[in-house]
């Protein structure tokens, strides 16, 4: 590697289930509203086209299988929200992909949390300012181990849930997505040339809400096991 004038930043990557090799991460894209019930709770009719935003790749908090990750309660918020999501990881990419081509780009899936400073996001919406401080803060993307699509299939249906301190908060089904995972990837590829290592958070079902220090979160997606974090 070329010599650098400051220490080279650590390249973000995901833990891969059943492997010592890691999945290098290039970018993290997110779908804004992709479950009708959550779109309604955020003020839409439930039929608007989903939109996209991004988090920095180094916002990832890797949560190993069978462990409880620790997410420090972030600064400058009094309303930290959970959004449980299916995360899809791309092994290949492209521009203007068809839905079939998009499906063929998928390397695998993981459980993710799109943690959100909801008060800052609401202020950004009100003032027309960008979302980065609300959505892209350090460790705003806890992600469990990545499972290969060879093991999981295309994850088109199955329960997706989140409980806080043992109480169910979010309970949806992957089949309730407004846009399927391949459809969302195909649409995203009209805006950006997608590349190996890109991740897409695919949206959250209804029931988002606040967490406080000391809370224990357990996210689950059928076929991917569970991911647990504690708010510090
Ligand atoms: Mn989200």
mmCIF file of C-alpha atoms and ligand atoms in Angstrom:
data_model
loop_
_atom_site.group_PDB
_atom_site.id
_atom_site.type_symbol
_atom_site.label_atom_id
_atom_site.label_comp_id
_atom_site.label_asym_id
_atom_site.label_seq_id
_atom_site.Cartn_x
_atom_site.Cartn_y
_atom_site.Cartn_z
ATOM 1 C CA UNK A 1 0.000 0.000 0.000
ATOM 2 C CA UNK A 2 1.065 3.593 -0.615
ATOM 3 C CA UNK A 3 2.648 5.513 2.215
ATOM 4 C CA UNK A 4 0.180 7.871 3.950
ATOM 5 C CA UNK A 5 0.756 11.227 5.682
ATOM 6 C CA UNK A 6 -1.614 10.327 8.541
ATOM 7 C CA UNK A 7 -2.554 6.856 9.804
ATOM 8 C CA UNK A 8 -4.846 5.136 7.303
ATOM 9 C CA UNK A 9 -8.425 4.897 8.681
ATOM 10 C CA UNK A 10 -9.636 1.391 9.513
ATOM 11 C CA UNK A 11 -11.666 0.043 6.584
ATOM 12 C CA UNK A 12 -15.208 -0.852 7.758
ATOM 13 C CA UNK A 13 -16.260 -4.484 7.412
ATOM 14 C CA UNK A 14 -18.880 -6.953 8.608
ATOM 15 C CA UNK A 15 -18.492 -10.234 10.455
ATOM 16 C CA UNK A 16 -19.567 -13.158 8.236
ATOM 17 C CA UNK A 17 -21.480 -16.020 9.841
ATOM 18 C CA UNK A 18 -19.477 -19.255 9.831
ATOM 19 C CA UNK A 19 -16.348 -17.685 8.366
ATOM 20 C CA UNK A 20 -13.183 -16.006 9.615
ATOM 21 C CA UNK A 21 -13.152 -13.853 6.445
ATOM 22 C CA UNK A 22 -14.886 -10.481 6.649
ATOM 23 C CA UNK A 23 -17.130 -8.585 4.230
ATOM 24 C CA UNK A 24 -15.578 -5.197 3.355
ATOM 25 C CA UNK A 25 -18.118 -2.342 3.343
ATOM 26 C CA UNK A 26 -18.000 0.506 0.807
ATOM 27 C CA UNK A 27 -21.218 2.482 1.387
ATOM 28 C CA UNK A 28 -24.386 2.240 3.471
ATOM 29 C CA UNK A 29 -27.599 3.241 1.742
ATOM 30 C CA UNK A 30 -30.989 3.246 3.464
ATOM 31 C CA UNK A 31 -34.583 3.176 2.212
ATOM 32 C CA UNK A 32 -36.641 5.857 3.940
ATOM 33 C CA UNK A 33 -40.120 4.330 3.983
ATOM 34 C CA UNK A 34 -40.692 0.808 2.776
ATOM 35 C CA UNK A 35 -43.414 -0.657 4.983
ATOM 36 C CA UNK A 36 -46.873 0.883 4.579
ATOM 37 C CA UNK A 37 -47.684 0.798 8.300
ATOM 38 C CA UNK A 38 -44.482 2.690 9.221
ATOM 39 C CA UNK A 39 -44.987 5.165 6.353
ATOM 40 C CA UNK A 40 -48.442 5.890 7.802
ATOM 41 C CA UNK A 41 -47.110 6.369 11.343
ATOM 42 C CA UNK A 42 -44.623 8.902 9.886
ATOM 43 C CA UNK A 43 -47.421 10.820 8.154
ATOM 44 C CA UNK A 44 -47.696 9.328 4.647
ATOM 45 C CA UNK A 45 -50.694 7.658 3.058
ATOM 46 C CA UNK A 46 -48.610 4.485 2.698
ATOM 47 C CA UNK A 47 -48.334 4.606 -1.088
ATOM 48 C CA UNK A 48 -45.542 7.121 -1.689
ATOM 49 C CA UNK A 49 -42.461 5.937 -3.523
ATOM 50 C CA UNK A 50 -39.669 5.155 -1.028
ATOM 51 C CA UNK A 51 -36.661 7.472 -0.977
ATOM 52 C CA UNK A 52 -33.015 6.949 -0.087
ATOM 53 C CA UNK A 53 -30.475 8.394 2.321
ATOM 54 C CA UNK A 54 -27.038 7.220 3.480
ATOM 55 C CA UNK A 55 -24.965 6.591 6.585
ATOM 56 C CA UNK A 56 -21.166 6.648 6.669
ATOM 57 C CA UNK A 57 -19.691 3.151 6.380
ATOM 58 C CA UNK A 58 -17.819 3.576 9.666
ATOM 59 C CA UNK A 59 -21.140 4.040 11.519
ATOM 60 C CA UNK A 60 -21.292 0.237 11.700
ATOM 61 C CA UNK A 61 -21.309 -1.405 15.121
ATOM 62 C CA UNK A 62 -20.547 -5.096 14.535
ATOM 63 C CA UNK A 63 -22.501 -7.332 16.910
ATOM 64 C CA UNK A 64 -21.104 -10.860 16.952
ATOM 65 C CA UNK A 65 -23.361 -13.891 17.175
ATOM 66 C CA UNK A 66 -24.369 -14.746 20.740
ATOM 67 C CA UNK A 67 -23.033 -11.507 22.196
ATOM 68 C CA UNK A 68 -24.681 -8.293 23.360
ATOM 69 C CA UNK A 69 -23.332 -5.205 21.611
ATOM 70 C CA UNK A 70 -22.945 -1.941 23.526
ATOM 71 C CA UNK A 71 -24.254 1.267 21.966
ATOM 72 C CA UNK A 72 -23.305 4.364 23.938
ATOM 73 C CA UNK A 73 -26.282 6.731 24.163
ATOM 74 C CA UNK A 74 -25.356 9.399 21.581
ATOM 75 C CA UNK A 75 -24.847 13.077 22.382
ATOM 76 C CA UNK A 76 -27.227 15.932 21.444
ATOM 77 C CA UNK A 77 -30.452 13.901 21.543
ATOM 78 C CA UNK A 78 -33.249 13.186 23.984
ATOM 79 C CA UNK A 79 -35.152 10.902 21.609
ATOM 80 C CA UNK A 80 -33.031 7.984 20.356
ATOM 81 C CA UNK A 81 -35.233 5.646 18.285
ATOM 82 C CA UNK A 82 -34.848 2.026 17.142
ATOM 83 C CA UNK A 83 -35.703 0.912 13.594
ATOM 84 C CA UNK A 84 -35.189 -2.814 12.996
ATOM 85 C CA UNK A 85 -34.334 -3.551 9.366
ATOM 86 C CA UNK A 86 -33.212 -6.283 6.988
ATOM 87 C CA UNK A 87 -29.782 -5.312 5.641
ATOM 88 C CA UNK A 88 -28.764 -6.563 2.201
ATOM 89 C CA UNK A 89 -25.088 -6.712 1.171
ATOM 90 C CA UNK A 90 -24.023 -6.524 -2.473
ATOM 91 C CA UNK A 91 -21.338 -8.791 -3.914
ATOM 92 C CA UNK A 92 -21.494 -7.121 -7.331
ATOM 93 C CA UNK A 93 -23.079 -3.917 -8.599
ATOM 94 C CA UNK A 94 -23.949 -1.821 -11.602
ATOM 95 C CA UNK A 95 -26.002 1.107 -12.875
ATOM 96 C CA UNK A 96 -29.642 1.017 -14.027
ATOM 97 C CA UNK A 97 -30.050 -2.615 -12.976
ATOM 98 C CA UNK A 98 -33.151 -4.590 -13.835
ATOM 99 C CA UNK A 99 -34.898 -6.281 -10.912
ATOM 100 C CA UNK A 100 -33.411 -9.638 -11.952
ATOM 101 C CA UNK A 101 -29.929 -8.136 -12.253
ATOM 102 C CA UNK A 102 -30.383 -6.505 -8.831
ATOM 103 C CA UNK A 103 -31.311 -9.843 -7.265
ATOM 104 C CA UNK A 104 -28.173 -11.383 -8.767
ATOM 105 C CA UNK A 105 -26.007 -8.714 -7.038
ATOM 106 C CA UNK A 106 -26.974 -9.877 -3.558
ATOM 107 C CA UNK A 107 -24.174 -11.456 -1.531
ATOM 108 C CA UNK A 108 -26.125 -11.879 1.685
ATOM 109 C CA UNK A 109 -28.309 -10.555 4.487
ATOM 110 C CA UNK A 110 -27.966 -9.381 8.080
ATOM 111 C CA UNK A 111 -30.101 -7.938 10.862
ATOM 112 C CA UNK A 112 -29.561 -4.196 11.308
ATOM 113 C CA UNK A 113 -30.774 -1.296 13.419
ATOM 114 C CA UNK A 114 -31.154 2.117 11.789
ATOM 115 C CA UNK A 115 -30.683 4.029 15.055
ATOM 116 C CA UNK A 116 -32.071 7.545 14.761
ATOM 117 C CA UNK A 117 -31.861 10.778 16.743
ATOM 118 C CA UNK A 118 -35.566 11.386 16.058
ATOM 119 C CA UNK A 119 -35.590 14.886 17.542
ATOM 120 C CA UNK A 120 -32.769 16.008 15.226
ATOM 121 C CA UNK A 121 -34.342 14.268 12.222
ATOM 122 C CA UNK A 122 -37.661 16.003 12.939
ATOM 123 C CA UNK A 123 -35.882 19.363 13.161
ATOM 124 C CA UNK A 124 -34.122 18.645 9.844
ATOM 125 C CA UNK A 125 -37.447 17.833 8.188
ATOM 126 C CA UNK A 126 -39.014 21.017 9.555
ATOM 127 C CA UNK A 127 -36.173 23.264 8.429
ATOM 128 C CA UNK A 128 -35.332 21.466 5.171
ATOM 129 C CA UNK A 129 -31.832 20.657 6.411
ATOM 130 C CA UNK A 130 -29.863 17.432 5.784
ATOM 131 C CA UNK A 131 -30.342 14.321 7.917
ATOM 132 C CA UNK A 132 -26.754 13.351 8.728
ATOM 133 C CA UNK A 133 -26.791 14.418 12.381
ATOM 134 C CA UNK A 134 -30.044 12.513 12.932
ATOM 135 C CA UNK A 135 -29.141 9.383 10.974
ATOM 136 C CA UNK A 136 -25.401 9.113 10.422
ATOM 137 C CA UNK A 137 -23.855 9.415 13.879
ATOM 138 C CA UNK A 138 -21.171 7.092 15.267
ATOM 139 C CA UNK A 139 -22.450 3.531 15.815
ATOM 140 C CA UNK A 140 -25.860 4.432 14.344
ATOM 141 C CA UNK A 141 -25.757 1.178 12.351
ATOM 142 C CA UNK A 142 -25.540 -1.889 14.633
ATOM 143 C CA UNK A 143 -25.390 -4.951 12.346
ATOM 144 C CA UNK A 144 -25.331 -8.660 13.182
ATOM 145 C CA UNK A 145 -23.331 -11.327 11.325
ATOM 146 C CA UNK A 146 -23.777 -11.403 7.539
ATOM 147 C CA UNK A 147 -25.347 -14.591 6.171
ATOM 148 C CA UNK A 148 -24.684 -15.733 2.600
ATOM 149 C CA UNK A 149 -27.646 -15.670 0.206
ATOM 150 C CA UNK A 150 -26.671 -19.267 -0.602
ATOM 151 C CA UNK A 151 -27.864 -20.157 2.906
ATOM 152 C CA UNK A 152 -30.781 -17.752 3.272
ATOM 153 C CA UNK A 153 -32.376 -17.472 -0.167
ATOM 154 C CA UNK A 154 -33.826 -14.099 -1.193
ATOM 155 C CA UNK A 155 -35.558 -13.369 2.171
ATOM 156 C CA UNK A 156 -38.832 -12.284 0.534
ATOM 157 C CA UNK A 157 -40.984 -13.227 3.541
ATOM 158 C CA UNK A 158 -40.710 -13.972 7.241
ATOM 159 C CA UNK A 159 -41.124 -12.226 10.586
ATOM 160 C CA UNK A 160 -38.975 -9.198 11.503
ATOM 161 C CA UNK A 161 -39.252 -8.099 15.134
ATOM 162 C CA UNK A 162 -37.724 -5.901 17.797
ATOM 163 C CA UNK A 163 -38.247 -6.129 21.534
ATOM 164 C CA UNK A 164 -37.031 -3.766 24.257
ATOM 165 C CA UNK A 165 -36.506 -5.262 27.738
ATOM 166 C CA UNK A 166 -38.506 -8.294 26.625
ATOM 167 C CA UNK A 167 -41.495 -6.263 25.407
ATOM 168 C CA UNK A 168 -42.370 -6.435 21.689
ATOM 169 C CA UNK A 169 -42.168 -3.015 20.020
ATOM 170 C CA UNK A 170 -41.944 -3.795 16.299
ATOM 171 C CA UNK A 171 -43.445 -6.839 14.628
ATOM 172 C CA UNK A 172 -43.721 -7.021 10.859
ATOM 173 C CA UNK A 173 -43.128 -9.341 7.935
ATOM 174 C CA UNK A 174 -40.578 -8.955 5.152
ATOM 175 C CA UNK A 175 -43.390 -9.588 2.667
ATOM 176 C CA UNK A 176 -44.973 -6.283 3.791
ATOM 177 C CA UNK A 177 -42.249 -4.233 2.076
ATOM 178 C CA UNK A 178 -43.693 -1.729 -0.399
ATOM 179 C CA UNK A 179 -40.721 -2.445 -2.649
ATOM 180 C CA UNK A 180 -39.066 -5.854 -2.526
ATOM 181 C CA UNK A 181 -35.331 -6.001 -1.868
ATOM 182 C CA UNK A 182 -34.447 -6.488 -5.586
ATOM 183 C CA UNK A 183 -36.841 -3.685 -6.580
ATOM 184 C CA UNK A 184 -35.274 -1.321 -4.037
ATOM 185 C CA UNK A 185 -31.742 -2.185 -5.244
ATOM 186 C CA UNK A 186 -32.803 -1.667 -8.882
ATOM 187 C CA UNK A 187 -34.288 1.759 -8.086
ATOM 188 C CA UNK A 188 -31.240 2.752 -6.020
ATOM 189 C CA UNK A 189 -29.049 1.857 -9.019
ATOM 190 C CA UNK A 190 -30.746 4.570 -11.094
ATOM 191 C CA UNK A 191 -29.213 7.149 -8.715
ATOM 192 C CA UNK A 192 -25.817 5.567 -7.969
ATOM 193 C CA UNK A 193 -23.498 3.055 -9.603
ATOM 194 C CA UNK A 194 -23.634 0.295 -7.036
ATOM 195 C CA UNK A 195 -20.455 -1.601 -6.221
ATOM 196 C CA UNK A 196 -19.316 -4.689 -4.296
ATOM 197 C CA UNK A 197 -19.396 -3.883 -0.586
ATOM 198 C CA UNK A 198 -22.446 -1.636 -0.691
ATOM 199 C CA UNK A 199 -25.119 -2.229 1.962
ATOM 200 C CA UNK A 200 -28.793 -1.278 1.838
ATOM 201 C CA UNK A 201 -30.986 -0.929 4.927
ATOM 202 C CA UNK A 202 -34.379 -1.914 3.522
ATOM 203 C CA UNK A 203 -36.755 0.004 5.795
ATOM 204 C CA UNK A 204 -38.540 -0.645 9.062
ATOM 205 C CA UNK A 205 -42.031 -1.829 10.026
ATOM 206 C CA UNK A 206 -44.281 0.203 12.341
ATOM 207 C CA UNK A 207 -43.639 0.559 16.050
ATOM 208 C CA UNK A 208 -40.503 2.694 16.130
ATOM 209 C CA UNK A 209 -39.914 4.292 19.520
ATOM 210 C CA UNK A 210 -37.473 5.665 22.027
ATOM 211 C CA UNK A 211 -34.858 3.819 24.074
ATOM 212 C CA UNK A 212 -32.927 4.983 27.125
ATOM 213 C CA UNK A 213 -29.656 4.045 28.800
ATOM 214 C CA UNK A 214 -29.827 0.555 30.281
ATOM 215 C CA UNK A 215 -32.367 -0.780 27.772
ATOM 216 C CA UNK A 216 -31.761 -4.200 26.223
ATOM 217 C CA UNK A 217 -32.798 -4.521 22.562
ATOM 218 C CA UNK A 218 -33.323 -7.816 20.756
ATOM 219 C CA UNK A 219 -33.817 -7.717 16.984
ATOM 220 C CA UNK A 220 -34.792 -10.851 15.079
ATOM 221 C CA UNK A 221 -35.373 -11.812 11.461
ATOM 222 C CA UNK A 222 -36.456 -15.329 10.585
ATOM 223 C CA UNK A 223 -33.493 -17.156 9.080
ATOM 224 C CA UNK A 224 -30.904 -14.736 10.484
ATOM 225 C CA UNK A 225 -31.197 -15.451 14.197
ATOM 226 C CA UNK A 226 -31.106 -12.609 16.720
ATOM 227 C CA UNK A 227 -29.038 -9.520 17.390
ATOM 228 C CA UNK A 228 -28.842 -8.031 20.892
ATOM 229 C CA UNK A 229 -27.572 -4.653 21.988
ATOM 230 C CA UNK A 230 -27.614 -2.695 25.238
ATOM 231 C CA UNK A 231 -27.869 1.082 25.385
ATOM 232 C CA UNK A 232 -25.032 2.444 27.537
HETATM 233 MN MN1 LIG B 1 -34.844 3.277 8.621
#
